[in-house]
XYZ file of C-alpha atoms in Angstrom:
694
model
C 112.280 178.575 51.040
C 111.207 175.980 53.603
C 112.845 172.616 53.297
C 111.167 169.555 51.848
C 111.403 167.684 55.141
C 107.632 167.308 55.483
C 107.293 166.083 51.918
C 110.207 163.680 52.370
C 108.533 162.248 55.452
C 105.348 161.656 53.494
C 107.353 160.082 50.682
C 108.966 157.515 52.961
C 105.881 156.975 55.126
C 104.797 153.374 55.538
C 102.122 151.982 57.811
C 103.329 149.952 60.768
C 102.130 146.343 61.003
C 101.139 144.319 64.068
C 101.752 140.572 64.437
C 100.823 138.067 67.108
C 103.256 135.842 69.004
C 103.263 133.222 66.217
C 103.691 135.619 63.292
C 100.026 135.948 62.333
C 99.250 139.387 60.950
C 96.808 141.261 63.198
C 96.521 144.398 61.070
C 98.059 147.795 60.434
C 98.334 150.842 62.645
C 96.528 153.949 61.454
C 96.072 157.408 62.922
C 92.688 158.934 63.684
C 92.617 159.886 59.995
C 92.714 156.154 59.178
C 95.231 156.876 56.421
C 96.219 153.563 54.811
C 99.399 153.881 52.751
C 99.730 151.780 49.597
C 102.355 151.613 46.813
C 101.907 152.836 43.231
C 101.274 149.302 41.971
C 98.289 148.895 44.325
C 96.475 151.877 42.811
C 94.258 150.955 39.864
C 95.457 152.553 36.589
C 91.981 154.024 36.101
C 92.362 155.840 39.440
C 95.679 157.371 38.428
C 94.329 158.507 35.067
C 91.079 159.846 36.553
C 92.913 162.126 38.974
C 95.249 163.368 36.263
C 92.308 163.959 33.902
C 90.478 166.288 36.292
C 93.273 167.780 38.412
C 96.373 168.100 36.216
C 96.073 166.858 32.624
C 99.695 167.838 31.824
C 101.002 166.058 34.940
C 103.477 163.759 33.163
C 104.930 166.589 31.080
C 104.895 169.687 33.273
C 107.593 170.942 35.641
C 105.306 170.679 38.635
C 104.089 174.252 38.274
C 101.112 175.737 36.394
C 102.458 179.169 35.459
C 99.240 180.274 33.747
C 97.249 179.338 36.827
C 99.609 181.266 39.084
C 99.391 184.304 36.810
C 95.600 184.144 36.930
C 95.743 183.878 40.731
C 98.142 186.851 40.863
C 95.679 189.054 38.965
C 92.774 188.013 41.179
C 94.722 188.646 44.340
C 96.287 192.007 43.473
C 93.939 193.612 40.947
C 90.536 192.254 41.924
C 91.346 192.134 45.668
C 90.213 188.505 45.959
C 91.997 185.523 47.456
C 93.951 183.496 44.976
C 91.997 180.609 43.499
C 93.075 177.704 41.324
C 96.440 177.366 39.709
C 97.583 174.175 41.455
C 99.192 171.142 39.876
C 99.196 167.780 41.595
C 102.747 168.500 42.775
C 101.643 171.849 44.218
C 98.660 170.258 45.959
C 100.936 167.630 47.449
C 103.301 170.309 48.759
C 100.320 172.175 50.213
C 99.259 169.015 52.068
C 102.808 168.393 53.271
C 102.973 171.956 54.640
C 99.470 171.521 56.085
C 98.300 174.768 54.518
C 94.575 175.318 55.054
C 91.903 177.321 53.218
C 92.593 180.122 50.745
C 96.222 181.184 50.453
C 97.724 184.409 49.199
C 99.567 184.564 45.909
C 102.842 184.712 47.806
C 102.009 181.474 49.619
C 101.237 179.934 46.266
C 104.535 181.165 44.869
C 106.341 179.479 47.731
C 104.428 176.231 47.098
C 105.178 176.491 43.382
C 108.901 176.846 44.025
C 108.855 173.791 46.254
C 106.782 171.845 43.724
C 109.304 172.684 40.999
C 112.163 171.562 43.241
C 110.229 168.406 44.174
C 109.619 167.470 40.538
C 113.345 167.633 39.821
C 114.127 165.254 42.701
C 111.204 162.791 42.659
C 109.741 160.615 39.951
C 106.211 161.360 38.753
C 105.106 158.000 40.160
C 106.388 158.980 43.625
C 104.583 162.311 43.525
C 101.290 160.801 42.346
C 101.440 157.955 44.880
C 102.100 160.243 47.827
C 99.453 162.688 46.643
C 96.805 159.952 46.456
C 97.877 158.594 49.846
C 97.445 161.994 51.514
C 94.470 163.743 49.868
C 91.048 163.991 51.579
C 88.097 162.283 49.879
C 85.306 163.212 52.291
C 83.357 161.193 54.872
C 86.456 160.806 57.033
C 88.511 159.104 54.317
C 92.124 160.243 53.964
C 94.029 158.602 51.128
C 92.791 156.595 48.174
C 92.721 153.207 49.935
C 90.642 154.538 52.801
C 88.346 156.211 50.245
C 87.947 153.027 48.211
C 87.008 151.109 51.348
C 84.641 153.825 52.535
C 82.660 154.238 49.312
C 82.880 150.750 47.798
C 83.918 148.387 50.612
C 80.370 147.069 50.985
C 79.713 146.724 47.270
C 79.241 142.997 46.490
C 81.586 143.438 43.529
C 84.376 144.189 46.004
C 83.330 141.778 48.736
C 86.232 141.200 51.126
C 88.578 143.848 49.748
C 90.528 145.721 52.382
C 90.057 143.028 55.001
C 93.708 142.087 54.606
C 96.667 144.196 53.563
C 97.228 141.771 50.684
C 94.005 142.771 48.922
C 93.641 146.567 48.787
C 90.344 147.993 47.555
C 92.096 150.715 45.539
C 93.592 148.087 43.241
C 90.110 146.863 42.222
C 88.559 150.221 41.317
C 86.637 150.338 38.031
C 86.780 153.447 35.770
C 83.409 154.821 36.952
C 84.422 154.319 40.573
C 87.795 155.966 40.034
C 86.091 158.892 38.311
C 83.731 159.374 41.261
C 86.625 159.493 43.744
C 88.685 161.812 41.563
C 85.722 164.152 41.247
C 85.338 164.434 45.010
C 88.824 165.899 45.573
C 88.031 169.455 44.448
C 85.209 169.814 47.002
C 84.538 166.812 49.260
C 81.363 168.377 50.638
C 79.864 169.673 47.371
C 80.524 166.400 45.519
C 79.640 164.068 48.391
C 77.813 161.173 46.658
C 75.682 160.586 49.744
C 74.617 164.159 50.463
C 74.657 165.407 46.848
C 74.308 162.421 44.486
C 73.224 164.501 41.466
C 76.236 166.825 41.699
C 78.544 163.878 42.380
C 77.312 162.009 39.295
C 77.676 165.078 37.079
C 81.220 165.552 38.333
C 81.975 161.853 37.812
C 80.714 162.028 34.239
C 82.914 165.072 33.599
C 85.950 163.114 34.764
C 85.002 160.216 32.469
C 84.643 162.619 29.505
C 88.090 164.062 30.227
C 89.540 160.541 30.372
C 87.956 159.793 26.980
C 89.295 163.027 25.477
C 92.784 162.319 26.835
C 92.831 158.815 25.402
C 92.625 157.038 28.748
C 89.291 155.369 27.908
C 88.100 153.794 24.683
C 84.655 154.883 23.437
C 83.241 151.487 24.414
C 84.619 151.693 27.965
C 83.379 155.266 28.240
C 79.841 154.316 27.182
C 79.795 151.463 29.678
C 81.126 153.645 32.503
C 78.764 156.553 31.875
C 75.758 154.245 32.230
C 76.778 152.895 35.632
C 74.652 154.138 38.550
C 76.216 155.505 41.702
C 76.688 152.930 44.445
C 73.644 153.519 46.657
C 74.498 151.125 49.478
C 75.715 152.036 52.932
C 79.143 153.551 53.356
C 81.818 151.675 55.242
C 83.269 154.428 57.472
C 87.037 154.394 57.948
C 88.043 152.342 60.944
C 90.902 150.275 62.238
C 90.516 146.787 60.832
C 92.507 144.440 62.975
C 92.069 141.094 64.599
C 91.597 141.375 68.381
C 90.764 145.111 68.169
C 90.537 145.652 71.938
C 94.085 144.374 72.335
C 95.512 146.192 69.311
C 93.929 149.471 70.424
C 95.607 149.035 73.819
C 98.977 148.369 72.156
C 98.424 151.245 69.711
C 98.402 153.807 72.521
C 101.577 152.341 74.014
C 103.364 152.658 70.677
C 102.261 156.292 70.412
C 103.546 156.955 73.934
C 106.903 155.271 73.262
C 107.649 156.387 69.691
C 105.348 159.339 68.963
C 102.353 159.255 66.587
C 104.286 159.914 63.378
C 106.703 157.017 63.819
C 104.030 154.711 65.268
C 101.576 155.157 62.389
C 103.761 155.841 59.370
C 107.266 154.861 60.461
C 107.223 151.467 58.768
C 107.502 149.480 61.982
C 107.027 145.746 62.384
C 105.643 145.025 65.845
C 105.582 141.572 67.374
C 102.949 141.671 70.089
C 102.415 139.215 72.925
C 98.946 138.140 71.797
C 98.345 134.487 70.983
C 95.596 134.502 68.360
C 94.546 130.933 69.157
C 94.129 131.798 72.831
C 92.322 134.991 71.864
C 89.815 132.995 69.843
C 89.434 130.552 72.735
C 88.703 133.423 75.128
C 86.058 134.878 72.837
C 84.480 131.443 72.362
C 84.361 130.783 76.118
C 82.530 134.055 76.692
C 80.145 133.607 73.763
C 79.150 130.175 75.044
C 77.587 131.682 78.167
C 76.884 135.333 77.318
C 75.725 135.584 73.722
C 72.433 137.414 74.420
C 72.886 141.042 73.173
C 70.718 142.556 75.902
C 72.254 140.588 78.758
C 75.480 140.888 80.723
C 78.806 140.842 78.945
C 82.264 139.785 80.021
C 85.881 140.847 79.902
C 88.840 138.479 80.073
C 92.584 139.026 80.359
C 95.134 136.196 80.315
C 98.774 136.845 81.272
C 101.720 134.470 80.953
C 103.159 133.980 84.437
C 106.777 133.630 83.340
C 107.019 136.600 80.982
C 104.204 138.953 81.968
C 102.952 138.794 78.371
C 99.262 139.443 77.744
C 98.147 136.392 75.741
C 94.440 137.177 75.339
C 92.243 140.210 75.929
C 88.494 140.534 75.501
C 87.282 144.057 76.217
C 83.624 143.696 75.305
C 81.102 141.934 73.110
C 81.630 143.871 69.854
C 84.328 146.482 69.244
C 82.462 148.108 66.352
C 79.418 148.665 68.553
C 81.230 149.403 71.799
C 84.912 150.367 71.442
C 85.221 151.137 75.167
C 87.721 148.572 76.459
C 86.397 147.019 79.658
C 89.629 145.049 80.061
C 91.835 148.128 80.366
C 89.473 151.062 80.951
C 86.734 149.407 82.977
C 86.673 150.688 86.537
C 84.588 148.159 88.455
C 84.286 147.212 92.106
C 86.282 144.022 92.847
C 84.168 142.743 95.741
C 85.720 139.824 97.594
C 88.355 139.321 94.895
C 90.193 142.072 96.805
C 90.525 139.879 99.928
C 93.794 138.150 98.892
C 95.582 141.509 99.244
C 94.302 141.756 102.823
C 95.474 138.237 103.612
C 98.888 139.013 102.109
C 99.300 142.076 104.336
C 98.159 140.082 107.370
C 100.798 137.426 106.665
C 103.411 140.171 106.244
C 102.461 141.415 109.721
C 103.061 137.971 111.224
C 99.553 136.539 111.130
C 98.947 132.889 110.301
C 96.345 131.359 108.039
C 95.413 129.255 111.100
C 94.582 132.215 113.351
C 90.971 131.999 114.533
C 88.644 134.986 114.086
C 85.001 135.530 115.094
C 82.473 134.959 112.325
C 79.481 137.124 113.249
C 77.847 140.398 112.344
C 80.258 143.261 113.025
C 79.735 146.970 113.702
C 82.751 149.276 113.448
C 82.836 153.005 114.151
C 84.233 154.939 111.202
C 87.348 156.844 112.359
C 86.977 160.612 112.487
C 83.175 160.630 112.732
C 82.907 160.744 116.565
C 80.726 157.658 116.511
C 78.186 159.120 114.101
C 79.045 156.758 111.241
C 79.183 153.005 111.490
C 80.612 150.359 109.202
C 78.201 147.443 109.556
C 79.379 144.127 108.134
C 77.147 141.208 107.238
C 78.102 137.902 105.717
C 76.614 136.830 102.428
C 73.037 135.650 103.024
C 73.584 136.125 106.768
C 75.655 132.954 107.148
C 77.883 132.865 110.247
C 79.745 129.930 111.789
C 80.900 131.446 115.076
C 84.629 131.264 114.354
C 86.857 130.621 111.366
C 90.545 130.505 110.628
C 91.874 133.251 108.410
C 92.469 130.673 105.689
C 88.929 129.308 105.901
C 87.601 132.848 105.765
C 89.219 133.277 102.344
C 88.037 129.871 101.137
C 84.415 130.644 101.977
C 84.655 134.436 101.592
C 83.716 135.411 105.146
C 83.108 139.173 105.221
C 83.087 139.550 108.997
C 86.550 138.032 109.367
C 88.128 140.048 106.561
C 86.597 143.338 107.656
C 88.142 142.861 111.098
C 91.480 141.686 109.665
C 91.643 144.541 107.192
C 90.992 147.114 109.885
C 93.520 145.536 112.250
C 96.355 145.384 109.728
C 95.652 148.797 108.234
C 93.774 149.887 105.132
C 96.620 152.194 104.093
C 99.142 149.363 104.202
C 96.793 147.076 102.285
C 96.204 149.743 99.637
C 99.932 150.293 99.211
C 100.578 146.561 98.883
C 97.826 146.125 96.274
C 99.330 148.961 94.239
C 102.829 147.476 94.493
C 101.495 144.116 93.327
C 100.016 145.624 90.166
C 96.858 147.688 90.768
C 97.611 150.938 88.930
C 94.521 152.925 89.930
C 94.598 154.609 93.357
C 93.329 152.236 96.054
C 91.249 154.020 98.699
C 91.760 153.638 102.460
C 88.091 153.603 103.510
C 86.883 150.788 105.748
C 84.681 149.311 103.012
C 87.821 148.597 100.990
C 88.307 145.575 103.253
C 85.392 144.015 101.353
C 86.364 145.418 97.963
C 84.259 148.578 98.273
C 86.801 150.910 96.678
C 86.190 154.568 95.892
C 87.680 153.966 92.447
C 87.267 150.631 90.720
C 89.837 148.340 89.136
C 90.275 146.848 85.665
C 90.501 143.157 84.732
C 93.978 143.840 83.313
C 95.263 145.172 86.627
C 93.611 142.405 88.652
C 95.255 139.763 86.469
C 98.579 141.594 86.747
C 98.369 141.798 90.547
C 97.274 138.169 91.007
C 100.184 137.116 88.807
C 102.403 138.167 91.711
C 100.943 135.284 93.725
C 101.476 132.871 90.821
C 105.159 133.837 90.518
C 105.831 133.247 94.221
C 105.845 136.933 95.071
C 107.469 138.698 92.094
C 105.733 141.343 89.988
C 106.660 140.737 86.349
C 106.768 143.468 83.733
C 109.193 144.600 81.033
C 110.919 147.524 79.387
C 108.118 147.607 76.789
C 105.401 147.094 79.396
C 102.402 149.354 79.804
C 102.709 152.550 81.836
C 103.581 152.325 85.533
C 105.163 148.867 85.267
C 102.052 147.386 83.726
C 101.672 144.117 81.805
C 103.552 143.593 78.550
C 101.844 143.733 75.159
C 104.882 144.278 72.884
C 107.772 141.831 72.460
C 109.863 143.772 69.983
C 109.760 146.479 67.334
C 111.694 146.289 64.052
C 111.963 148.415 60.929
C 110.227 146.802 57.983
C 112.727 148.098 55.433
C 115.809 146.372 56.881
C 114.402 144.089 59.626
C 116.619 145.771 62.217
C 115.515 146.006 65.831
C 114.310 149.366 67.084
C 113.590 148.122 70.590
C 113.250 144.773 72.373
C 111.381 144.061 75.574
C 113.549 143.184 78.544
C 111.905 141.246 81.361
C 111.767 142.988 84.733
C 111.069 141.216 88.016
C 110.435 142.999 91.312
C 110.203 141.110 94.597
C 107.000 142.093 96.444
C 106.232 139.085 98.657
C 108.582 136.467 100.031
C 108.298 133.078 98.297
C 107.287 131.470 101.608
C 104.485 133.952 102.174
C 103.253 133.651 98.582
C 103.255 129.857 98.853
C 101.169 130.026 102.034
C 98.597 132.220 100.359
C 98.512 130.165 97.165
C 97.811 127.037 99.219
C 94.734 128.746 100.659
C 93.655 130.096 97.270
C 93.738 126.546 95.924
C 91.014 125.624 98.415
C 88.789 128.356 96.952
C 88.697 126.255 93.779
C 88.754 122.790 95.315
C 86.129 123.304 98.022
C 85.112 126.957 98.211
C 83.245 129.492 96.109
C 84.973 128.697 92.775
C 84.297 124.974 92.384
C 83.050 125.510 88.833
C 86.579 126.615 87.853
C 88.150 123.250 88.735
C 89.451 121.441 85.648
C 91.590 118.643 87.115
C 94.880 120.514 87.292
C 96.563 123.108 89.484
C 94.292 126.113 90.020
C 94.091 128.849 92.640
C 92.173 132.095 92.798
C 89.353 134.100 94.324
C 85.797 135.003 93.408
C 84.132 138.364 93.914
C 80.524 139.529 93.807
C 79.485 143.089 94.600
C 76.416 144.555 96.217
C 73.195 144.077 94.267
C 75.037 141.609 91.995
C 76.375 144.424 89.818
C 79.829 142.881 89.279
C 80.998 139.278 89.309
C 84.656 138.209 89.171
C 86.908 135.231 89.178
C 90.635 135.787 89.036
C 92.701 132.636 89.109
C 95.949 131.128 87.918
C 97.371 127.867 86.694
C 101.061 127.040 86.543
C 101.183 128.788 83.150
C 98.781 131.719 83.135
C 96.849 134.141 85.318
C 93.356 134.862 84.022
C 90.902 137.514 85.207
C 87.233 137.285 84.210
C 84.675 140.004 84.937
C 80.952 139.754 84.155
C 78.409 142.578 84.326
C 76.513 145.232 82.427
C 79.106 147.558 80.880
C 77.099 150.792 80.945
C 75.683 150.604 84.449
C 75.681 148.780 87.751
C 72.498 146.968 86.784
C 71.730 143.979 88.969
C 72.324 140.465 87.639
C 70.127 138.958 90.346
C 68.184 136.803 87.874
C 70.646 136.418 84.989
C 72.076 132.999 85.857
C 69.121 130.926 84.729
C 66.880 132.904 87.069
C 69.444 132.871 89.878
C 72.017 135.564 90.754
C 75.264 135.893 88.819
C 78.062 135.476 91.361
C 81.795 135.081 90.951
C 81.446 131.327 91.164
C 78.941 131.142 88.288
C 79.622 132.602 84.830
C 83.093 133.994 85.661
C 84.318 130.650 87.034
C 82.755 128.720 84.147
C 84.282 131.012 81.521
C 87.660 130.722 83.273
C 87.352 126.923 83.303
C 86.486 126.660 79.612
C 89.308 128.987 78.602
C 91.878 127.003 80.595
C 90.702 123.690 79.115
C 90.864 125.177 75.610
C 94.385 126.506 76.267
C 95.521 123.017 77.269
C 94.037 121.563 74.083
C 95.830 124.214 72.030
C 99.140 123.395 73.694
C 98.536 119.678 73.225
C 97.988 120.184 69.503
C 101.085 122.368 69.199
C 103.197 119.808 71.046
C 101.990 117.072 68.699
C 102.758 119.171 65.622
C 106.184 120.088 66.966
C 106.978 116.433 67.705
C 105.866 115.437 64.206
C 108.261 117.980 62.671
C 111.107 116.733 64.854
C 110.431 113.109 63.913
C 110.308 114.020 60.232
C 113.817 115.450 60.500
C 114.994 112.453 62.530
C 113.605 110.032 59.936
C 115.646 111.744 57.217
C 118.752 111.133 59.333
C 117.832 107.506 59.982
C 117.113 108.101 63.662
C 114.263 106.434 65.577
C 111.208 108.604 66.336
C 110.587 110.279 69.656
C 107.448 109.770 71.700
C 106.108 112.069 74.375
C 105.691 110.763 77.901
C 102.924 111.674 80.296
C 105.261 114.056 82.132
C 105.901 116.018 78.937
C 109.378 114.638 78.265
C 110.307 112.736 75.112
C 112.147 109.464 74.617
C 113.091 107.254 71.691
C 111.246 104.104 70.726
C 113.554 101.065 71.098
C 114.209 99.671 67.623
C 115.157 96.180 68.882
C 113.402 95.292 72.129
C 115.053 92.587 74.208
C 111.872 90.546 74.426
C 108.714 90.760 72.383
C 106.255 92.991 74.185
C 103.039 94.712 73.284
C 103.788 98.138 71.784
C 102.388 100.054 74.721
C 104.004 103.287 73.500
C 102.682 103.011 69.961
C 100.222 105.842 70.571
C 102.152 108.848 71.850
C 100.558 110.804 74.636
C 100.758 114.523 74.103
C 98.673 115.636 77.019
C 100.566 118.415 78.823
C 101.247 118.079 82.479
C 98.879 119.984 84.718
C 101.334 120.046 87.603
C 102.772 123.534 88.220
C 106.441 123.975 87.416
C 106.921 125.473 90.871
C 104.213 123.780 92.915
C 102.911 125.396 96.044
C 104.036 123.533 99.150
C 101.687 120.805 100.243
C 99.864 122.027 103.300
C 96.849 120.909 105.191
C 93.693 122.856 104.576
C 92.923 125.518 107.162
C 90.227 123.262 108.636
C 92.812 120.595 109.370
C 95.282 123.030 110.882
C 92.971 124.739 113.361
C 94.729 125.149 116.681
C 93.027 124.051 119.884
C 93.224 127.474 121.503
C 91.372 130.276 119.788
C 93.038 133.637 119.369
C 90.587 136.506 119.313
C 91.730 139.736 117.662
C 90.639 143.198 118.763
C 87.111 144.100 117.720
C 88.227 147.317 116.074
C 91.419 148.485 114.487
C 93.546 151.082 112.888
C 91.740 152.264 109.776
C 92.493 155.971 109.433
C 89.980 157.074 106.829
C 86.244 156.720 106.595
C 84.213 154.121 104.800
C 80.597 153.358 104.104
C 77.981 152.590 106.674
C 77.038 149.290 105.073
C 79.119 146.605 103.424
C 78.379 144.773 100.173
C 77.844 141.009 100.292
C 80.727 139.830 98.093
C 81.409 136.154 97.477
């Protein structure tokens, strides 16, 4: 006989639960079957009795085997030359599900299942068998398990409004007798007794279950009469789906858990997962996007925020509505970065010994594509045809000068630039074509990877990830995993830091990127504190980006039409959507909201500290403008106005590791201009025309 390993696994199965960084429950993990496991006490008594009434009326008294049914099946199989039918107790059906037996089985297969069912009944309680059976059986319309079925068929019924939205209020616990009877009736043939496709047959089957419950003493005559008169629920079904807060983020984490632990342990291993998400910041991100892009037919946005110190993903918006569009733009979107790719070119130039003060021609450029014998040209134009004759490399980033960066990218090598961008955090292959110097990549990038790569600038040149990070040293979405049953750690994230750029080089670049916000293309992102970043706008206004960082977080914002490269030429109040419009404004609002959230948390934390100090007879603490705390003098030397009576809890906006104070590139221009070669060492082809990113 086969062992009961499969059945034992089902018996001990427990859904894994996701939490945010502050212990807020995000939801449970389910497989593609959306099987939601619940205990015996969360199954309505009427549901238990309904299943027993129609499937196995001697369930509480039998040995787990229906000998008469097996004998009948034996005759049919051997004498009448037909496949065995019937003859299954609830215990036998559960064993069949555990063994994943499909379709009609021979009498010998049924004998094997019967032997296992008998053995199972001697080892397990009847409650365990019934609970695991109801958690595993198929109820039609994609619903596996009684909780998923209750949500599917009755989740939208006003009488059950809100059930299933939290794990603390299961729908299966609220089932009425007529609802339980309908579900129990479906089990024998989910297609034939589908209440949507075959309502007449489903009602007749339901009424048969109710009659059996009456005959078996599970319903009083009055309850039976009331139940038999109830109509079938005729409203829309609520198809099984993952119900979590921040579904784009939890779906991203879900796949990582499958990759690290396997699907069985991830979904039904009873794991407690503390993610990196901050639900307050998540709500702030969604609000910032909704403020500007609420029109259903217009552009949408994606946002990813990463903590600079830890590499933790704090917020992720992958689209407007997960139920309508589950495709995650934040992680799966492959969009052209436009000029937001230019910081990687500047970084490689600085690695090669260039200076942000080097002067380059600012004019229309025409480069011959290598390997084409002069037949293909890479023609570069500045945005709106604006040229200033000459610019420093730093100024070219501030004002997004295409002609300068095309020449610099070609001189310092597209292959080297591609390799550096990948080392900094871009996990999709970066092409070597000439157009890549303006962000015209053969394969696009995701907001998650752009935020991850820009974080390397914010950390003074170190790429931050962790042992529980996404594939290929990606950002971190999981802090730790524990077992629910004993609260013991299964795995904890360990921070990993890899030096990519020297601190001096990173500081030089950050100083220039600050001018993008203070005086360049991203002025709308300025909020009064430390900010650095780069905008990007692609050809025909199909993609608009702003990726920037504060001293705390790196945030990438992308705006566009998710299903196409449709132009946004008139979507900013009749004007074009560029990186410095909606993306910069969304970034600004999110940063301001994050500061308000931190301010409120600091005030609440200080209040708790002062409450404990008061109990000990200690004077209260007040927060200073620099974020430190001090005590209030209880006996001042001379009477003075209580200038510290109102504590300031505004967090400092000065970066913990500020970029070195440098003059802007305009101020540092040398007297003698240095003119680079007009063509350079790109080794692979590009396009014949360049996009006008900003």
